[in-house]
mmCIF file of C-alpha atoms in Angstrom:
data_model
loop_
_atom_site.group_PDB
_atom_site.id
_atom_site.type_symbol
_atom_site.label_atom_id
_atom_site.label_comp_id
_atom_site.label_asym_id
_atom_site.label_seq_id
_atom_site.Cartn_x
_atom_site.Cartn_y
_atom_site.Cartn_z
ATOM 1 C CA PHE A 1 10.137 34.081 -0.972
ATOM 2 C CA LEU A 2 11.982 34.182 -4.281
ATOM 3 C CA THR A 3 8.813 34.745 -6.317
ATOM 4 C CA ASN A 4 6.984 36.970 -3.848
ATOM 5 C CA LYS A 5 6.687 40.333 -5.599
ATOM 6 C CA GLN A 6 5.822 42.076 -2.356
ATOM 7 C CA LEU A 7 9.357 41.443 -1.104
ATOM 8 C CA SER A 8 12.428 43.339 -2.189
ATOM 9 C CA LYS A 9 15.286 41.348 -3.677
ATOM 10 C CA GLU A 10 17.272 41.712 -0.449
ATOM 11 C CA GLU A 11 14.357 40.520 1.667
ATOM 12 C CA ALA A 12 13.717 37.558 -0.624
ATOM 13 C CA ILE A 13 17.351 36.441 -0.331
ATOM 14 C CA LYS A 14 17.413 37.008 3.423
ATOM 15 C CA TYR A 15 14.266 34.975 4.105
ATOM 16 C CA SER A 16 15.319 32.243 1.668
ATOM 17 C CA LEU A 17 18.662 31.868 3.420
ATOM 18 C CA GLU A 18 16.976 31.647 6.811
ATOM 19 C CA ALA A 19 14.564 28.966 5.570
ATOM 20 C CA LEU A 20 17.430 26.962 4.049
ATOM 21 C CA ASP A 21 19.495 27.402 7.243
ATOM 22 C CA TYR A 22 16.619 25.880 9.214
ATOM 23 C CA PHE A 23 16.389 22.974 6.773
ATOM 24 C CA THR A 24 20.105 22.160 7.122
ATOM 25 C CA LEU A 25 20.146 22.534 10.907
ATOM 26 C CA ARG A 26 17.088 20.317 11.141
ATOM 27 C CA THR A 27 18.809 17.782 8.898
ATOM 28 C CA LEU A 28 21.874 17.868 11.164
ATOM 29 C CA ALA A 29 19.747 17.206 14.242
ATOM 30 C CA ILE A 30 17.862 14.304 12.664
ATOM 31 C CA ILE A 31 20.823 12.578 10.989
ATOM 32 C CA SER A 32 23.140 13.035 13.984
ATOM 33 C CA SER A 33 20.570 11.451 16.296
ATOM 34 C CA ASN A 34 20.259 8.515 13.894
ATOM 35 C CA TYR A 35 23.999 7.780 13.962
ATOM 36 C CA PHE A 36 25.047 9.025 17.392
ATOM 37 C CA VAL A 37 22.273 7.337 19.336
ATOM 38 C CA TYR A 38 24.074 7.774 22.666
ATOM 39 C CA PRO A 39 25.993 10.918 23.731
ATOM 40 C CA ILE A 40 29.752 10.843 23.312
ATOM 41 C CA SER A 41 32.220 12.631 25.568
ATOM 42 C CA GLU A 42 33.767 16.000 24.767
ATOM 43 C CA ASN A 43 37.180 14.320 24.435
ATOM 44 C CA GLU A 44 35.788 11.832 21.940
ATOM 45 C CA ALA A 45 34.130 14.588 19.931
ATOM 46 C CA GLN A 46 37.337 16.640 19.943
ATOM 47 C CA SER A 47 39.339 13.596 18.884
ATOM 48 C CA VAL A 48 37.047 12.948 15.928
ATOM 49 C CA TYR A 49 37.175 16.596 14.871
ATOM 50 C CA GLU A 50 40.978 16.644 15.027
ATOM 51 C CA HIS A 51 41.078 13.498 12.899
ATOM 52 C CA LEU A 52 39.024 15.010 10.061
ATOM 53 C CA ASN A 53 40.790 16.514 7.073
ATOM 54 C CA TYR A 54 39.710 19.504 5.026
ATOM 55 C CA LYS A 55 37.549 17.531 2.634
ATOM 56 C CA TYR A 56 34.979 17.876 5.416
ATOM 57 C CA THR A 57 33.375 21.295 5.000
ATOM 58 C CA ILE A 58 32.877 21.724 8.743
ATOM 59 C CA LYS A 59 36.681 21.888 9.179
ATOM 60 C CA SER A 60 36.706 25.237 7.354
ATOM 61 C CA MET A 61 33.820 26.632 9.404
ATOM 62 C CA LYS A 62 33.723 28.067 12.916
ATOM 63 C CA ASN A 63 30.547 26.236 13.903
ATOM 64 C CA TRP A 64 27.440 24.474 12.584
ATOM 65 C CA ILE A 65 25.574 27.764 12.133
ATOM 66 C CA GLU A 66 28.266 28.924 9.726
ATOM 67 C CA TYR A 67 28.153 25.543 8.011
ATOM 68 C CA ALA A 68 24.385 25.838 7.498
ATOM 69 C CA ARG A 69 24.739 29.318 6.032
ATOM 70 C CA TYR A 70 27.469 28.081 3.682
ATOM 71 C CA ARG A 71 25.140 25.329 2.442
ATOM 72 C CA SER A 72 22.256 27.790 2.045
ATOM 73 C CA ASP A 73 24.334 30.315 0.151
ATOM 74 C CA SER A 74 25.760 27.619 -2.154
ATOM 75 C CA PHE A 75 22.270 26.276 -2.814
ATOM 76 C CA LEU A 76 20.918 29.684 -3.836
ATOM 77 C CA LYS A 77 23.798 30.003 -6.306
ATOM 78 C CA SER A 78 23.349 26.513 -7.731
ATOM 79 C CA LYS A 79 21.459 25.217 -10.733
ATOM 80 C CA PHE A 80 18.530 24.319 -8.482
ATOM 81 C CA ILE A 81 17.499 27.913 -7.884
ATOM 82 C CA ASP A 82 15.443 28.019 -11.089
ATOM 83 C CA VAL A 83 13.729 24.780 -10.097
ATOM 84 C CA LEU A 84 12.536 26.389 -6.876
ATOM 85 C CA LYS A 85 11.438 29.566 -8.631
ATOM 86 C CA ASN A 86 9.426 27.755 -11.318
ATOM 87 C CA TYR A 87 8.073 25.081 -8.976
ATOM 88 C CA ASN A 88 6.589 23.149 -11.909
ATOM 89 C CA ASN A 89 8.780 20.043 -12.158
ATOM 90 C CA ASP A 90 8.129 17.537 -9.383
ATOM 91 C CA LYS A 91 11.092 15.320 -10.270
ATOM 92 C CA GLU A 92 13.611 18.148 -10.390
ATOM 93 C CA LEU A 93 12.148 19.669 -7.245
ATOM 94 C CA ALA A 94 12.726 16.407 -5.390
ATOM 95 C CA ASN A 95 16.272 16.274 -6.760
ATOM 96 C CA ALA A 96 16.915 19.813 -5.543
ATOM 97 C CA ILE A 97 15.762 19.059 -1.991
ATOM 98 C CA ASN A 98 17.615 15.735 -1.936
ATOM 99 C CA ASP A 99 20.829 17.432 -3.020
ATOM 100 C CA LEU A 100 20.766 19.791 -0.047
ATOM 101 C CA PHE A 101 19.726 16.991 2.311
ATOM 102 C CA ASN A 102 22.237 14.423 1.087
ATOM 103 C CA ARG A 103 25.268 16.700 1.312
ATOM 104 C CA THR A 104 24.757 17.040 5.052
ATOM 105 C CA LYS A 105 23.613 13.443 5.533
ATOM 106 C CA ASP A 106 26.685 12.052 3.760
ATOM 107 C CA MET A 107 29.023 14.241 5.777
ATOM 108 C CA ILE A 108 27.541 13.107 9.104
ATOM 109 C CA LYS A 109 27.672 9.492 7.907
ATOM 110 C CA ASN A 110 31.367 9.860 7.069
ATOM 111 C CA ILE A 111 32.094 11.620 10.356
ATOM 112 C CA TYR A 112 30.459 8.709 12.162
ATOM 113 C CA ARG A 113 32.640 6.312 10.180
ATOM 114 C CA GLU A 114 35.734 8.228 11.349
ATOM 115 C CA PHE A 115 34.419 8.048 14.912
ATOM 116 C CA MET A 116 34.038 4.278 14.713
ATOM 117 C CA ILE A 117 37.561 3.880 13.344
ATOM 118 C CA LEU A 118 38.938 5.843 16.297
ATOM 119 C CA HIS A 119 36.699 3.964 18.688
ATOM 120 C CA GLU A 120 37.922 0.607 17.463
ATOM 121 C CA GLN A 121 41.554 1.645 17.565
ATOM 122 C CA HIS A 122 41.220 3.380 20.968
ATOM 123 C CA GLN A 123 42.809 6.509 19.556
ATOM 124 C CA TYR A 124 40.835 9.090 21.477
ATOM 125 C CA MET A 125 42.635 12.304 22.095
ATOM 126 C CA SER A 126 44.893 11.845 25.066
ATOM 127 C CA SER A 127 47.331 14.249 26.561
ATOM 128 C CA ALA A 128 50.636 13.724 28.239
ATOM 129 C CA GLN A 129 52.581 16.147 30.390
ATOM 130 C CA ASN A 130 55.735 16.846 28.428
ATOM 131 C CA VAL A 131 57.970 19.714 29.359
ATOM 132 C CA VAL A 132 60.460 20.509 26.627
ATOM 133 C CA THR A 133 63.335 22.930 27.073
ATOM 134 C CA SER A 134 65.047 25.112 24.531
ATOM 135 C CA ILE A 135 68.734 25.071 23.680
ATOM 136 C CA GLU A 136 69.265 27.631 26.464
ATOM 137 C CA GLY A 137 67.563 25.330 28.964
ATOM 138 C CA GLU A 138 64.485 27.557 29.263
ATOM 139 C CA ASP A 139 61.028 26.024 29.400
ATOM 140 C CA THR A 140 59.281 26.446 26.056
ATOM 141 C CA ILE A 141 56.356 24.023 26.226
ATOM 142 C CA THR A 142 54.691 23.762 29.606
ATOM 143 C CA ASP A 143 51.228 22.747 28.463
ATOM 144 C CA ARG A 144 50.108 19.292 27.476
ATOM 145 C CA LEU A 145 50.609 17.963 23.994
ATOM 146 C CA HIS A 146 47.319 18.746 22.266
ATOM 147 C CA GLY A 147 45.783 17.930 18.918
ATOM 148 C CA PRO A 148 46.530 20.079 15.854
ATOM 149 C CA GLU A 149 43.587 22.475 16.225
ATOM 150 C CA LEU A 150 44.858 24.268 19.329
ATOM 151 C CA TYR A 151 48.238 24.955 17.744
ATOM 152 C CA PHE A 152 46.635 25.831 14.411
ATOM 153 C CA GLN A 153 44.491 28.497 16.022
ATOM 154 C CA TYR A 154 47.527 29.867 17.844
ATOM 155 C CA LEU A 155 49.565 30.117 14.631
ATOM 156 C CA GLN A 156 46.697 31.925 12.949
ATOM 157 C CA SER A 157 46.750 34.460 15.777
ATOM 158 C CA VAL A 158 50.504 35.105 15.602
ATOM 159 C CA LEU A 159 50.427 35.358 11.816
ATOM 160 C CA VAL A 160 48.394 38.549 12.155
ATOM 161 C CA GLU A 161 51.591 40.502 12.838
ATOM 162 C CA TYR A 162 55.077 39.751 11.565
ATOM 163 C CA THR A 163 56.717 40.588 14.902
ATOM 164 C CA SER A 164 54.564 37.958 16.596
ATOM 165 C CA PHE A 165 55.327 35.311 13.986
ATOM 166 C CA ASN A 166 59.040 36.023 13.544
ATOM 167 C CA LYS A 167 61.288 34.990 16.431
ATOM 168 C CA GLU A 168 65.046 35.186 15.971
ATOM 169 C CA GLU A 169 65.832 32.619 18.649
ATOM 170 C CA LEU A 170 63.528 30.088 17.028
ATOM 171 C CA LYS A 171 65.056 30.601 13.589
ATOM 172 C CA GLU A 172 68.451 29.970 15.142
ATOM 173 C CA LEU A 173 67.133 26.802 16.777
ATOM 174 C CA CYS A 174 65.736 25.602 13.439
ATOM 175 C CA ARG A 175 69.074 26.222 11.724
ATOM 176 C CA HIS A 176 70.576 23.732 14.183
ATOM 177 C CA ILE A 177 68.195 21.181 12.675
ATOM 178 C CA VAL A 178 68.271 22.144 8.983
ATOM 179 C CA LYS A 179 71.940 23.015 8.835
ATOM 180 C CA SER A 180 72.070 23.801 5.106
ATOM 181 C CA VAL A 181 69.929 26.933 5.541
ATOM 182 C CA THR A 182 71.873 30.126 6.269
ATOM 183 C CA LYS A 183 70.786 32.953 8.547
ATOM 184 C CA VAL A 184 70.098 35.222 5.587
ATOM 185 C CA SER A 185 68.009 32.560 3.858
ATOM 186 C CA SER A 186 66.082 31.748 7.021
ATOM 187 C CA ASP A 187 65.272 35.444 7.546
ATOM 188 C CA GLU A 188 64.117 35.769 3.940
ATOM 189 C CA VAL A 189 61.964 32.659 3.818
ATOM 190 C CA ILE A 190 60.076 33.494 7.026
ATOM 191 C CA LYS A 191 59.447 37.056 5.832
ATOM 192 C CA GLN A 192 58.408 35.863 2.357
ATOM 193 C CA PHE A 193 56.077 33.223 3.801
ATOM 194 C CA PHE A 194 54.393 35.848 5.973
ATOM 195 C CA THR A 195 53.986 38.173 2.973
ATOM 196 C CA TYR A 196 52.624 35.356 0.802
ATOM 197 C CA TYR A 197 50.213 34.327 3.572
ATOM 198 C CA HIS A 198 48.594 37.783 3.384
ATOM 199 C CA SER A 199 48.900 38.342 -0.365
ATOM 200 C CA SER A 200 45.517 36.908 -1.422
ATOM 201 C CA LYS A 201 42.589 34.816 -0.285
ATOM 202 C CA GLU A 202 43.915 31.847 -2.281
ATOM 203 C CA SER A 203 47.407 32.054 -0.784
ATOM 204 C CA HIS A 204 45.912 32.508 2.684
ATOM 205 C CA GLU A 205 43.859 29.319 2.306
ATOM 206 C CA GLU A 206 46.799 27.455 0.775
ATOM 207 C CA CYS A 207 49.090 28.381 3.671
ATOM 208 C CA ASN A 208 46.475 27.514 6.289
ATOM 209 C CA ALA A 209 45.946 24.101 4.712
ATOM 210 C CA TYR A 210 49.714 23.560 4.700
ATOM 211 C CA ILE A 211 50.095 24.641 8.339
ATOM 212 C CA HIS A 212 47.319 22.328 9.446
ATOM 213 C CA LEU A 213 48.836 19.422 7.525
ATOM 214 C CA CYS A 214 52.266 20.040 9.081
ATOM 215 C CA LEU A 215 50.716 19.963 12.537
ATOM 216 C CA GLU A 216 48.721 16.818 11.793
ATOM 217 C CA VAL A 217 51.790 14.978 10.531
ATOM 218 C CA THR A 218 53.996 16.039 13.443
ATOM 219 C CA ILE A 219 51.521 15.443 16.251
ATOM 220 C CA GLU A 220 50.523 12.061 14.835
ATOM 221 C CA TYR A 221 54.209 11.085 14.837
ATOM 222 C CA LEU A 222 54.745 12.322 18.422
ATOM 223 C CA PHE A 223 51.625 10.561 19.691
ATOM 224 C CA LYS A 224 52.901 7.326 18.162
ATOM 225 C CA ASN A 225 56.411 7.851 19.572
ATOM 226 C CA LYS A 226 55.797 9.315 23.016
ATOM 227 C CA TYR A 227 59.030 7.783 24.298
ATOM 228 C CA ILE A 228 60.839 10.638 22.521
ATOM 229 C CA LEU A 229 59.095 13.163 24.753
ATOM 230 C CA LYS A 230 59.454 11.109 27.921
ATOM 231 C CA LYS A 231 63.158 10.410 27.577
ATOM 232 C CA GLN A 232 64.355 13.759 26.254
ATOM 233 C CA ASN A 233 63.729 17.382 27.201
ATOM 234 C CA ASP A 234 65.703 19.006 24.399
ATOM 235 C CA LEU A 235 63.560 20.717 21.767
ATOM 236 C CA VAL A 236 66.343 20.466 19.190
ATOM 237 C CA PHE A 237 66.570 16.717 19.772
ATOM 238 C CA ILE A 238 62.813 16.241 19.464
ATOM 239 C CA MET A 239 62.485 18.316 16.313
ATOM 240 C CA SER A 240 65.533 16.598 14.824
ATOM 241 C CA LYS A 241 63.704 13.318 15.335
ATOM 242 C CA VAL A 242 60.637 14.744 13.618
ATOM 243 C CA ALA A 243 62.757 16.004 10.729
ATOM 244 C CA GLY A 244 64.596 12.706 10.388
ATOM 245 C CA GLN A 245 61.553 10.472 10.517
ATOM 246 C CA VAL A 246 59.035 12.726 8.773
ATOM 247 C CA LEU A 247 60.844 15.049 6.376
ATOM 248 C CA TYR A 248 63.910 13.040 5.417
ATOM 249 C CA SER A 249 62.435 9.570 5.381
ATOM 250 C CA ARG A 250 61.485 7.822 2.160
ATOM 251 C CA GLY A 251 58.271 6.367 3.559
ATOM 252 C CA GLU A 252 55.081 6.011 1.558
ATOM 253 C CA ASP A 253 52.788 7.880 3.952
ATOM 254 C CA LEU A 254 50.530 9.908 1.643
ATOM 255 C CA THR A 255 49.876 12.643 4.224
ATOM 256 C CA VAL A 256 53.596 13.187 4.743
ATOM 257 C CA SER A 257 54.183 13.231 0.989
ATOM 258 C CA GLN A 258 51.379 15.747 0.582
ATOM 259 C CA ALA A 259 52.884 17.997 3.266
ATOM 260 C CA LYS A 260 56.289 17.874 1.574
ATOM 261 C CA GLU A 261 54.772 18.653 -1.818
ATOM 262 C CA MET A 262 52.676 21.544 -0.501
ATOM 263 C CA GLY A 263 55.668 23.031 1.294
ATOM 264 C CA LEU A 264 57.872 22.825 -1.787
ATOM 265 C CA ASN A 265 55.153 24.388 -3.953
ATOM 266 C CA ILE A 266 54.864 27.316 -1.541
ATOM 267 C CA ILE A 267 58.629 27.791 -1.557
ATOM 268 C CA LYS A 268 58.634 27.826 -5.359
ATOM 269 C CA LYS A 269 55.930 30.492 -5.377
ATOM 270 C CA ILE A 270 57.586 32.779 -2.855
ATOM 271 C CA LYS A 271 60.967 32.276 -4.543
ATOM 272 C CA LYS A 272 59.679 32.542 -8.127
ATOM 273 C CA ASN A 273 61.961 35.492 -8.907
ATOM 274 C CA GLU A 274 65.044 33.796 -7.521
ATOM 275 C CA HIS A 275 67.129 31.028 -9.037
ATOM 276 C CA ILE A 276 67.431 28.288 -6.425
ATOM 277 C CA SER A 277 68.197 24.623 -6.950
ATOM 278 C CA ASP A 278 65.624 21.925 -6.237
ATOM 279 C CA ARG A 279 67.845 20.651 -3.454
ATOM 280 C CA TYR A 280 68.025 24.011 -1.721
ATOM 281 C CA GLY A 281 64.307 24.539 -2.299
ATOM 282 C CA THR A 282 63.711 21.314 -0.377
ATOM 283 C CA SER A 283 65.980 22.545 2.423
ATOM 284 C CA LEU A 284 64.003 25.783 2.671
ATOM 285 C CA SER A 285 60.757 23.813 2.665
ATOM 286 C CA ASN A 286 62.052 21.611 5.494
ATOM 287 C CA PHE A 287 63.168 24.688 7.420
ATOM 288 C CA LEU A 288 59.739 26.295 7.028
ATOM 289 C CA PHE A 289 58.041 23.079 8.205
ATOM 290 C CA ILE A 290 60.212 22.872 11.329
ATOM 291 C CA TYR A 291 59.842 26.589 12.075
ATOM 292 C CA LEU A 292 56.042 26.420 11.924
ATOM 293 C CA ILE A 293 56.008 23.471 14.329
ATOM 294 C CA VAL A 294 58.491 25.049 16.741
ATOM 295 C CA ARG A 295 56.601 28.353 16.651
ATOM 296 C CA ALA A 296 53.388 26.476 17.467
ATOM 297 C CA PHE A 297 54.955 24.388 20.255
ATOM 298 C CA THR A 298 56.367 27.471 21.995
ATOM 299 C CA LYS A 299 52.893 28.896 22.503
ATOM 300 C CA THR A 300 53.089 28.870 26.293
ATOM 301 C CA HIS A 301 56.552 30.405 26.322
ATOM 302 C CA TYR A 302 55.424 33.488 24.395
ATOM 303 C CA THR A 303 52.009 33.895 26.008
ATOM 304 C CA SER A 304 52.851 33.317 29.658
#
């Protein structure tokens, strides 16, 4: 297609992408059948997906079709494009094809490894009915505790409009947990985070990665400590536990440390024109973390 002079440039690119899409989708089918010999349940598949981090390209894509197009587009922009056009170097041609093949093969292999880890540890996604009430005694979470993806998608939807994202009653609740943050500061940091989220593609991706990490850290903690949800129905109590054990602990969990670092970096960026101490920056970062989680967990309350 790329060297066919009867095709326009647009047609050559279009047909090349479609051919490469087919190659990647075919690779997915073959490699997946090699590793996943027997069908797995939807719950198992969802559990594996939730467990993956963003080093897996599929986590940033809506589906496998989008993944295949991403691979095709990247390939056409890579150093291998000239190899395909010239078609006169057998060794380099093999390397070019193997590069496209191996990227998908290695990802499926690593996904299967994650699946086996979960399988051995019996950590498939489970759900538990946990009704949590707000400080006014009103039901705020009436659905089951899900994995991060459901809440992540919900937060993305409310972050479209500031009025959907910003809830005064939730900021007040969070100030009961992070007591060093004032009302004025809490109003500012939520508004500034929303503005930063929409300021550029890079900031948008940075914030989404941070949100997803916050959810992963929190839900992993709650799944491991379900007694907190069974014995208490106070959202402030539950989130205080999360703050105490996740944000204020001095543990060596790398994911938790990464979440703290990402949050503080975002605070520094949105507060770059203000002179705040490192200690107060950490308080604002903790407040933002808790607010994002509370806003996600009150999904049912605001959509029912």
